[in-house]
Coordinates of C-alpha atoms and ligand atoms in Angstrom, one line a residue:
M1 CA -64.7 -24.4 -6.0
K2 CA -62.3 -23.6 -8.6
R3 CA -61.4 -20.1 -9.1
E4 CA -59.9 -18.7 -12.0
A5 CA -58.1 -15.7 -11.7
P6 CA -57.3 -13.4 -14.7
I7 CA -53.5 -13.4 -14.7
E8 CA -53.5 -16.9 -14.1
L9 CA -51.4 -18.8 -16.9
T10 CA -52.1 -22.6 -17.0
P11 CA -48.3 -24.5 -17.2
E12 CA -49.3 -25.6 -21.0
E13 CA -49.8 -21.7 -21.5
F14 CA -47.0 -20.4 -19.8
R15 CA -44.6 -23.4 -21.4
A16 CA -46.2 -22.4 -25.1
L17 CA -45.5 -18.6 -24.6
G18 CA -42.2 -18.5 -22.4
H19 CA -40.2 -21.5 -25.6
R20 CA -41.8 -18.1 -27.8
L21 CA -40.7 -15.7 -26.5
V22 CA -37.1 -17.4 -25.6
D23 CA -37.1 -18.3 -29.0
D24 CA -37.4 -14.6 -30.4
I25 CA -34.6 -13.2 -27.5
A26 CA -31.8 -15.9 -28.8
A27 CA -32.7 -14.5 -32.1
F28 CA -32.1 -11.3 -30.7
L29 CA -29.5 -11.5 -29.2
G30 CA -27.7 -13.4 -32.4
S31 CA -28.8 -9.3 -34.7
L32 CA -27.5 -7.6 -33.1
P33 CA -24.5 -6.8 -34.8
G34 CA -26.7 -5.9 -38.2
R35 CA -28.4 -3.0 -36.5
K36 CA -28.3 0.3 -36.0
V37 CA -27.1 0.5 -32.1
T38 CA -30.4 3.0 -31.5
S39 CA -33.6 4.0 -33.7
G40 CA -32.8 7.7 -32.6
D41 CA -37.0 7.6 -31.7
Q42 CA -38.4 11.2 -30.7
P43 CA -39.9 10.8 -27.1
S44 CA -43.1 12.2 -30.0
R45 CA -42.7 8.9 -32.2
I46 CA -42.8 7.5 -29.0
R47 CA -46.3 8.2 -27.8
S48 CA -47.7 7.8 -32.0
L49 CA -47.0 3.8 -31.9
L50 CA -47.6 3.6 -27.7
G51 CA -51.5 5.6 -28.3
T52 CA -53.6 7.9 -26.9
S53 CA -56.0 5.1 -25.4
S54 CA -56.3 4.9 -21.1
L55 CA -56.5 2.5 -19.6
P56 CA -58.1 -0.9 -21.0
A57 CA -60.6 -2.1 -19.3
S58 CA -60.1 -5.9 -20.1
G59 CA -57.7 -7.9 -21.2
E60 CA -56.1 -8.7 -23.8
R61 CA -54.3 -11.7 -25.7
P62 CA -51.3 -12.9 -24.4
A63 CA -49.9 -13.9 -27.3
L64 CA -50.2 -11.1 -29.1
L65 CA -49.3 -8.7 -26.5
L66 CA -46.4 -9.3 -26.3
A67 CA -45.6 -9.8 -30.3
E68 CA -46.6 -6.6 -30.2
T69 CA -44.0 -5.7 -26.6
Q70 CA -41.3 -7.0 -28.7
R71 CA -41.5 -6.0 -31.7
L72 CA -41.8 -2.3 -30.0
L73 CA -38.6 -2.9 -27.5
F74 CA -36.7 -4.5 -30.3
G75 CA -37.5 -1.9 -32.6
H76 CA -37.4 0.9 -30.9
S77 CA -34.3 0.7 -28.6
L78 CA -31.1 1.4 -27.9
F79 CA -29.2 -1.9 -27.9
N80 CA -26.1 -1.2 -24.8
S81 CA -26.1 -5.2 -25.4
H82 CA -24.9 -3.7 -29.8
P83 CA -20.8 -4.0 -30.1
K84 CA -21.0 -0.9 -31.5
F85 CA -22.2 0.8 -28.4
F86 CA -19.7 3.0 -26.8
G87 CA -21.8 5.4 -24.6
Y88 CA -20.9 5.4 -21.3
I89 CA -20.6 2.9 -18.5
T90 CA -23.5 0.6 -19.6
A91 CA -23.0 -2.6 -20.2
P92 CA -24.5 -5.6 -22.7
A93 CA -26.2 -7.7 -20.3
A94 CA -24.5 -11.1 -19.2
P95 CA -27.1 -14.2 -21.6
I96 CA -26.8 -16.0 -18.6
G97 CA -28.5 -13.2 -15.9
I98 CA -31.1 -13.1 -18.3
L99 CA -32.1 -16.2 -17.9
G100 CA -31.7 -15.7 -13.8
D101 CA -33.7 -12.6 -13.5
L102 CA -36.4 -15.6 -14.9
L103 CA -35.8 -18.0 -12.6
A104 CA -34.9 -15.2 -10.1
S105 CA -38.4 -14.2 -10.9
A106 CA -39.9 -17.9 -11.0
A107 CA -38.9 -18.2 -7.5
N108 CA -39.4 -14.5 -6.4
P109 CA -37.9 -14.8 -3.4
N110 CA -37.9 -11.8 -0.5
T111 CA -34.9 -10.7 0.8
G112 CA -35.9 -8.7 3.0
S113 CA -35.5 -11.8 5.5
F114 CA -33.7 -15.2 6.0
V115 CA -37.0 -17.0 6.9
L116 CA -38.8 -15.2 3.5
S117 CA -35.6 -16.3 1.4
P118 CA -33.6 -18.6 3.0
A119 CA -31.7 -20.1 -0.5
A120 CA -31.6 -16.6 -2.4
T121 CA -30.7 -14.5 1.3
E122 CA -26.9 -16.8 1.3
I123 CA -26.4 -16.7 -2.7
E124 CA -26.2 -13.2 -2.2
A125 CA -24.3 -13.4 0.7
Q126 CA -22.6 -15.2 -0.9
T127 CA -22.5 -13.1 -4.5
I128 CA -21.0 -10.6 -2.4
R129 CA -17.9 -12.4 -0.6
W130 CA -16.9 -13.4 -4.5
I131 CA -17.3 -9.7 -5.2
A132 CA -15.1 -8.9 -2.6
E133 CA -12.6 -11.2 -3.3
L134 CA -12.3 -10.6 -7.3
I135 CA -11.8 -7.2 -6.2
G136 CA -9.7 -7.9 -3.3
Y137 CA -11.0 -6.3 -0.4
P138 CA -11.7 -8.8 3.0
A139 CA -13.9 -11.2 2.2
E140 CA -15.3 -11.3 5.7
C141 CA -16.5 -7.4 4.9
G142 CA -19.9 -6.7 5.1
G143 CA -22.4 -6.1 2.6
I144 CA -25.3 -6.1 0.3
L145 CA -26.6 -5.7 -2.9
V146 CA -28.7 -3.3 -4.2
S147 CA -30.0 -1.8 -7.5
G148 CA -26.7 0.4 -8.1
G149 CA -23.5 2.8 -7.7
N150 CA -25.3 6.0 -6.7
M151 CA -27.0 3.5 -4.5
A152 CA -24.0 1.4 -3.1
N153 CA -22.4 4.9 -3.1
F154 CA -25.3 6.8 -0.7
I155 CA -24.9 2.8 2.0
C156 CA -21.4 3.2 2.1
F157 CA -22.2 7.6 2.7
L158 CA -24.6 6.6 5.3
A159 CA -22.3 3.9 7.4
A160 CA -19.7 6.2 7.3
R161 CA -21.7 9.2 8.5
R162 CA -22.9 7.1 12.0
A163 CA -19.6 5.4 11.9
K164 CA -17.4 8.3 12.0
T165 CA -20.3 11.8 13.8
P166 CA -19.7 10.8 17.8
W167 CA -23.4 11.5 18.6
D168 CA -26.4 9.2 18.7
I169 CA -26.9 10.9 14.9
R170 CA -29.6 8.6 14.0
T171 CA -31.6 10.1 17.5
K172 CA -30.8 13.9 17.1
G173 CA -29.7 14.2 13.3
I174 CA -27.5 16.4 12.3
G175 CA -28.1 19.5 13.6
G176 CA -26.8 16.7 17.6
D177 CA -23.7 18.7 17.5
P178 CA -22.6 22.4 16.4
R179 CA -20.0 21.5 14.2
A180 CA -20.9 21.0 10.3
L181 CA -20.1 17.4 8.6
R182 CA -17.9 17.5 5.0
F183 CA -15.9 15.5 3.0
Y184 CA -13.7 15.8 0.7
C185 CA -13.5 14.2 -3.0
S186 CA -12.6 15.2 -5.6
A187 CA -13.8 17.5 -8.8
E188 CA -14.3 14.3 -10.8
A189 CA -16.2 12.7 -8.6
H190 CA -19.2 12.2 -9.9
T191 CA -23.1 13.7 -8.8
W192 CA -23.9 11.2 -6.3
V193 CA -21.6 13.1 -4.1
Q194 CA -24.5 16.4 -4.8
K195 CA -26.8 14.2 -4.6
A196 CA -25.7 12.2 -1.2
A197 CA -25.2 15.9 0.3
D198 CA -28.5 17.1 0.2
L199 CA -30.6 14.3 0.4
F200 CA -29.0 13.2 4.1
G201 CA -29.5 16.6 5.2
L202 CA -25.8 18.2 5.3
G203 CA -26.6 20.3 2.3
T204 CA -24.1 20.6 -1.0
D205 CA -22.2 23.2 0.9
A206 CA -20.7 19.7 3.0
I207 CA -18.4 19.1 0.2
R208 CA -15.1 19.5 0.2
W209 CA -13.6 20.0 -3.7
V210 CA -9.6 18.7 -3.8
P211 CA -8.0 20.5 -6.4
T212 CA -7.1 17.8 -9.1
D213 CA -2.9 17.1 -11.0
A214 CA -2.7 17.3 -14.5
G215 CA -4.0 13.7 -15.4
L216 CA -7.8 14.2 -13.5
R217 CA -6.5 12.7 -10.5
L218 CA -7.6 14.3 -6.6
D219 CA -4.4 15.9 -5.7
P220 CA -3.7 14.2 -2.2
A221 CA -1.0 17.0 -0.8
H222 CA -4.3 19.0 -0.8
L223 CA -6.1 16.8 2.0
A224 CA -4.3 17.7 4.5
A225 CA -4.2 20.8 4.7
M226 CA -7.9 21.0 4.2
I227 CA -9.2 18.6 6.7
E228 CA -7.4 20.3 9.2
E229 CA -8.0 23.8 7.4
D230 CA -11.4 22.2 8.3
R231 CA -10.9 21.4 11.7
K232 CA -9.1 24.8 12.5
N233 CA -12.4 26.1 11.6
G234 CA -15.5 24.3 13.6
H235 CA -16.2 22.0 11.3
L236 CA -16.2 18.3 11.7
P237 CA -14.8 16.3 8.6
F238 CA -15.7 12.8 8.4
M239 CA -15.2 11.4 4.9
A240 CA -12.8 11.4 2.1
V241 CA -13.9 9.2 -1.0
G242 CA -11.3 8.1 -4.1
T243 CA -13.0 7.8 -6.9
A244 CA -11.4 4.2 -8.9
G245 CA -12.1 5.1 -11.9
T246 CA -13.9 8.3 -12.6
V247 CA -17.2 8.6 -15.6
G248 CA -15.8 11.4 -16.4
T249 CA -11.8 9.8 -18.0
G250 CA -10.7 6.7 -15.7
A251 CA -8.4 8.0 -13.7
I252 CA -7.7 7.4 -10.2
D253 CA -6.8 9.1 -7.7
P254 CA -4.2 8.1 -5.8
L255 CA -6.1 5.1 -2.8
A256 CA -2.3 4.9 -1.0
D257 CA -2.5 8.6 -0.5
I258 CA -5.6 9.2 0.8
A259 CA -6.2 5.5 3.1
R260 CA -3.2 7.6 4.9
I261 CA -4.1 10.8 5.1
C262 CA -7.5 9.2 6.1
R263 CA -5.7 6.5 8.5
D264 CA -3.9 9.9 10.2
H265 CA -6.7 12.2 10.5
D266 CA -9.1 9.5 11.5
L267 CA -11.6 10.1 8.9
W268 CA -14.1 7.6 6.8
F269 CA -11.9 6.5 3.1
H270 CA -14.1 5.5 0.5
V271 CA -13.9 4.6 -2.3
D272 CA -16.7 5.3 -5.0
G273 CA -15.6 1.6 -7.4
A274 CA -18.6 1.6 -9.6
Y275 CA -16.6 1.9 -12.9
G276 CA -13.2 0.7 -12.1
A277 CA -13.2 -1.8 -8.9
P278 CA -13.5 -4.6 -10.7
A279 CA -10.5 -4.3 -13.0
A280 CA -8.2 -4.8 -9.2
A281 CA -8.8 -7.9 -10.4
L282 CA -6.0 -8.1 -13.0
P283 CA -2.7 -9.2 -12.2
E284 CA -1.3 -6.4 -14.0
A285 CA -3.7 -4.2 -12.6
P286 CA -3.0 -0.1 -11.8
P287 CA -1.2 -0.7 -8.9
A288 CA -3.5 2.9 -7.4
L289 CA -6.4 0.8 -7.8
R290 CA -4.8 -2.7 -5.5
A291 CA -5.2 0.4 -2.7
L292 CA -8.6 0.1 -2.6
G293 CA -8.8 -2.9 -0.7
E294 CA -7.5 -0.4 2.2
A295 CA -10.8 1.2 2.2
D296 CA -13.9 1.7 5.3
S297 CA -16.1 1.0 2.0
I298 CA -16.9 0.6 -2.1
A299 CA -19.2 0.5 -4.1
V300 CA -19.1 -1.6 -6.9
D301 CA -22.0 -1.5 -9.4
P302 CA -22.4 -5.2 -11.0
H303 CA -24.2 -3.7 -13.8
K304 CA -21.3 -2.7 -15.2
W305 CA -17.8 -4.5 -15.5
L306 CA -19.5 -7.4 -13.9
Y307 CA -22.4 -6.9 -17.2
A308 CA -25.3 -7.8 -15.5
P309 CA -28.6 -6.7 -16.3
L310 CA -29.7 -3.4 -14.9
E311 CA -29.9 -3.3 -11.8
V312 CA -27.6 -4.1 -9.5
G313 CA -25.0 -2.2 -6.6
C314 CA -23.0 -3.3 -5.0
A315 CA -21.9 -1.4 -1.2
L316 CA -19.2 -3.0 1.3
V317 CA -17.8 -2.0 3.9
R318 CA -14.6 -3.4 5.7
R319 CA -16.3 -3.7 9.8
K320 CA -19.9 -6.1 9.2
D321 CA -21.5 -4.4 12.0
D322 CA -21.1 -1.5 10.9
L323 CA -24.3 -1.3 7.9
K324 CA -26.2 -3.0 11.0
S325 CA -25.7 0.3 13.4
A326 CA -26.6 2.5 10.6
F327 CA -30.1 1.3 9.1
S328 CA -31.5 -1.4 11.4
Y329 CA -34.6 -1.0 13.0
Q330 CA -36.5 -4.2 14.3
P331 CA -40.3 -4.1 14.2
G332 CA -42.2 -5.6 16.9
Y333 CA -44.2 -7.5 13.9
F334 CA -40.6 -9.4 12.3
R335 CA -39.4 -12.4 13.8
F336 CA -36.7 -13.1 12.3
Q337 CA -33.9 -14.1 15.1
G338 CA -32.5 -17.8 14.5
D339 CA -30.8 -20.4 16.3
P340 CA -28.2 -18.9 18.6
G341 CA -24.2 -19.5 17.1
D342 CA -26.6 -19.7 13.5
E343 CA -28.5 -16.3 12.8
P344 CA -29.8 -15.2 10.0
T345 CA -28.6 -12.2 8.0
N346 CA -31.6 -10.5 7.4
F347 CA -31.5 -7.6 4.4
F348 CA -33.8 -5.5 5.9
E349 CA -31.4 -4.7 8.2
L350 CA -27.9 -4.1 6.6
G351 CA -30.0 -1.4 4.0
M352 CA -32.3 1.3 2.7
Q353 CA -34.7 -0.8 1.7
N354 CA -37.7 -3.6 3.4
S355 CA -38.7 -5.8 0.3
R356 CA -36.2 -6.7 -1.7
G357 CA -36.2 -8.7 -5.4
F358 CA -33.3 -11.4 -6.0
R359 CA -30.4 -9.0 -8.2
A360 CA -28.2 -11.5 -6.0
L361 CA -29.3 -14.5 -9.2
K362 CA -28.1 -12.5 -11.8
V363 CA -24.3 -12.0 -10.9
W364 CA -23.7 -15.5 -8.4
L365 CA -25.0 -16.8 -12.0
A366 CA -22.1 -14.6 -14.3
L367 CA -18.9 -15.3 -11.9
R368 CA -20.1 -19.3 -11.5
H369 CA -20.2 -18.9 -15.6
V370 CA -17.4 -17.8 -15.8
G371 CA -15.3 -17.5 -13.0
R372 CA -12.5 -15.3 -11.6
E373 CA -11.1 -16.0 -14.9
G374 CA -13.8 -14.7 -17.2
Y375 CA -13.5 -11.8 -15.6
I376 CA -10.7 -11.1 -15.6
R377 CA -9.9 -12.1 -19.9
M378 CA -12.8 -9.8 -21.1
I379 CA -12.1 -7.2 -18.4
G380 CA -8.7 -7.1 -19.9
D381 CA -10.0 -7.5 -23.6
D382 CA -11.9 -4.3 -23.1
I383 CA -8.8 -2.3 -22.2
A384 CA -6.5 -3.8 -24.8
L385 CA -9.1 -2.3 -27.1
A386 CA -9.7 1.0 -25.1
R387 CA -5.3 1.4 -26.6
H388 CA -6.9 -0.2 -29.4
L389 CA -9.2 1.8 -30.8
F390 CA -6.9 5.4 -28.6
A391 CA -3.4 4.1 -31.1
C392 CA -6.6 4.0 -34.0
V393 CA -7.3 8.2 -33.0
K394 CA -3.5 8.7 -33.3
N395 CA -3.1 7.3 -36.4
E396 CA -6.0 9.7 -37.8
P397 CA -4.8 12.9 -39.1
E398 CA -8.1 14.7 -38.1
L399 CA -9.0 13.5 -34.9
E400 CA -7.4 14.7 -31.9
A401 CA -6.7 12.0 -29.0
G402 CA -7.3 13.4 -25.5
T403 CA -7.3 10.9 -22.8
L404 CA -6.6 7.3 -21.8
G405 CA -8.0 5.7 -18.7
L406 CA -9.0 1.9 -17.7
S407 CA -11.1 1.1 -20.4
I408 CA -12.1 5.2 -21.6
A409 CA -10.6 7.4 -24.5
T410 CA -11.4 10.6 -25.1
F411 CA -11.2 12.7 -28.5
R412 CA -12.2 15.0 -30.5
Y413 CA -12.8 16.0 -34.2
V414 CA -10.4 18.8 -35.4
P415 CA -10.9 19.4 -39.5
A416 CA -8.0 19.8 -41.5
A417 CA -8.7 23.0 -42.1
L418 CA -10.1 25.9 -39.0
P419 CA -11.0 29.5 -38.9
A420 CA -9.1 32.0 -37.7
E421 CA -10.7 33.1 -35.1
G422 CA -12.6 31.1 -32.3
A423 CA -11.2 28.2 -34.2
E424 CA -11.9 26.2 -29.8
A425 CA -15.5 27.8 -29.7
Y426 CA -16.0 26.4 -33.5
L427 CA -14.3 22.7 -32.2
N428 CA -16.4 22.8 -29.8
T429 CA -19.9 23.6 -31.4
L430 CA -18.8 21.1 -34.1
N431 CA -17.6 18.0 -31.5
S432 CA -21.4 18.3 -30.4
T433 CA -23.1 18.9 -32.7
L434 CA -21.3 15.9 -34.1
C435 CA -22.0 13.3 -31.2
D436 CA -25.8 14.4 -30.8
E437 CA -26.0 13.0 -34.8
L438 CA -23.7 10.6 -33.9
Q439 CA -26.5 9.7 -31.1
R440 CA -29.8 9.6 -32.8
G441 CA -28.0 7.9 -36.2
G442 CA -27.2 4.9 -35.0
D443 CA -24.3 3.8 -36.2
A444 CA -22.3 4.1 -33.4
F445 CA -22.9 5.4 -30.6
V446 CA -20.5 7.1 -27.5
S447 CA -21.5 10.5 -25.3
N448 CA -18.9 13.0 -24.5
A449 CA -16.7 14.5 -21.6
L450 CA -15.4 17.7 -21.0
L451 CA -11.6 17.6 -20.9
G452 CA -10.9 21.9 -20.0
G453 CA -14.3 23.5 -21.5
R454 CA -13.1 21.8 -24.1
F455 CA -16.0 19.2 -25.6
F456 CA -14.6 15.8 -26.6
L457 CA -15.5 12.6 -27.8
R458 CA -16.1 9.7 -25.0
A459 CA -15.8 5.7 -26.5
C460 CA -16.1 4.0 -23.0
I461 CA -15.7 -0.4 -23.8
V462 CA -17.8 -2.4 -21.0
N463 CA -18.7 -4.3 -23.7
F464 CA -17.6 -8.2 -23.9
R465 CA -18.9 -8.0 -27.5
T466 CA -16.8 -5.3 -28.5
T467 CA -14.1 -7.0 -31.4
E468 CA -10.5 -5.0 -33.0
E469 CA -13.2 -4.8 -35.9
D470 CA -15.6 -2.4 -34.0
C471 CA -12.9 -0.5 -32.5
E472 CA -11.3 1.2 -36.4
A473 CA -14.5 1.3 -37.6
L474 CA -15.4 3.7 -35.1
P475 CA -12.9 6.3 -36.3
R476 CA -13.6 6.2 -39.3
I477 CA -16.7 6.6 -38.4
I478 CA -16.4 9.8 -37.1
V479 CA -14.0 11.3 -39.7
E480 CA -17.2 10.3 -42.0
L481 CA -19.6 12.8 -40.3
G482 CA -17.0 14.8 -38.9
R483 CA -17.2 16.2 -42.2
K484 CA -20.8 16.1 -43.4
V485 CA -21.0 18.3 -39.9
D486 CA -18.6 20.5 -40.7
R487 CA -19.3 20.8 -44.2
R488 CA -22.4 21.9 -43.3
L489 CA -21.5 24.4 -40.5
R490 CA -19.3 26.3 -42.1
P491 CA -20.1 26.5 -46.5
H492 CA -17.5 26.9 -47.8
Ligands
PLP1 C1 -21.8 4.7 -12.7 C2 -21.5 5.1 -12.2 C3 -21.5 5.8 -10.4 C4 -23.5 5.5 -10.6 O1 -23.2 4.4 -11.0 P1 -25.3 3.7 -10.5 O2 -25.1 2.3 -11.5 O3 -25.9 4.5 -12.7 O4 -26.0 4.5 -10.1 C5 -20.8 6.4 -9.9 N1 -19.2 6.7 -9.4 C6 -19.2 6.2 -10.7 C7 -17.5 6.1 -10.7 C8 -19.8 5.3 -11.7 O5 -19.4 5.1 -13.2

């Protein structure tokens, strides 16, 4: 008997729906520059569009369903693929990656093990080697793709914890030794450090915050002293984190100094390169960034500066075995050994996931589509545009320039006349109101940074669609809105 599954589409139905969808997506991508960056909808508006009906009892026609869903998504989203999206370190989706995700779902390999995903596993392994090569890390390193920067940092954190604890932490846990684990980073490090310390049982007191210099870079002069002090107090320092491109201002910690201190004190040296690591590919890369080649592990985020569609992060470890020794269990129901001399990679043993999707394809396709040269050009252009934006800001009397690091520029609106008293507090209110209104209005999208308690606007360019004109328009948009907000907050 022929089975009729309600979820099945015939090849003819699939083709018609797919052609239509691809046509609509192409039109959407072409229409982006003319759209608002965001619809700025409140949650209640979206909820009312979705309605309150309960789970549909029976099915709907897929053509209508896809058309309606497009209206919802294209009409009520924030588009990080928009040329005037300067908000967070979030990239537009590389078009080849959009197609790659479709193809990956069609093949649908389970990349947990080699037998379940022969081509996909090797494509992932090659993608990892290519990412390492691009940023100047040894290509014979180990690695795994995960969902993003946080997860990549967690993988490296757990590899470090396993490698640097002299007892069997995987059976005894962190209580297997009376010494408390300690690790080091600056206060500019991303919040993954708190999550890791908390989730993996160390507690956030395990984080030792190293002071920063005037450029918001970790000050290595303090690092060695803090490690020695902790040892004297009976703690167990195990890792130091250098950030290659801080999320706030794009600062690069002095990676070579941190590497040396880690060597001298037998600590694991981890680099959070979620944002900045790909910039190490540039011939003119800052020397501090080059030193990421000395790290024991690195987190890279292909959904940032490699412009892959969400989600994909990448953890790299210098010694391949460090992932297996931190994560591998071999349950009896998995029989995934290969032939001697031709051992398969089974990614379930190298990280936290069991079943895994084919995240590598969109990254691998993009790396092949544009090559090293293409990335060097796009990343270089993003950095040059951030500089251009910063120069435009400096030419604008009502804007105060803040910081410029990698492709992040910070600045704030300062009206011609300020209140005689409480000027700083007023500027904070003014700029945070301005930021909220800009974010909802959709003419452009920026986020914010706090610089010594002062509220600055923050423009990040990790966007191959942003042009010089977009950068020149941004200060004008902000000044115009700033004047309006100032008049409303302080009627003259
Ligand atoms: C973005 C970022 C992260 C987190 O990455 P996700 O992909 O958002 O999980 C961590 N560290 C730095 C420096 C980042 O820029």
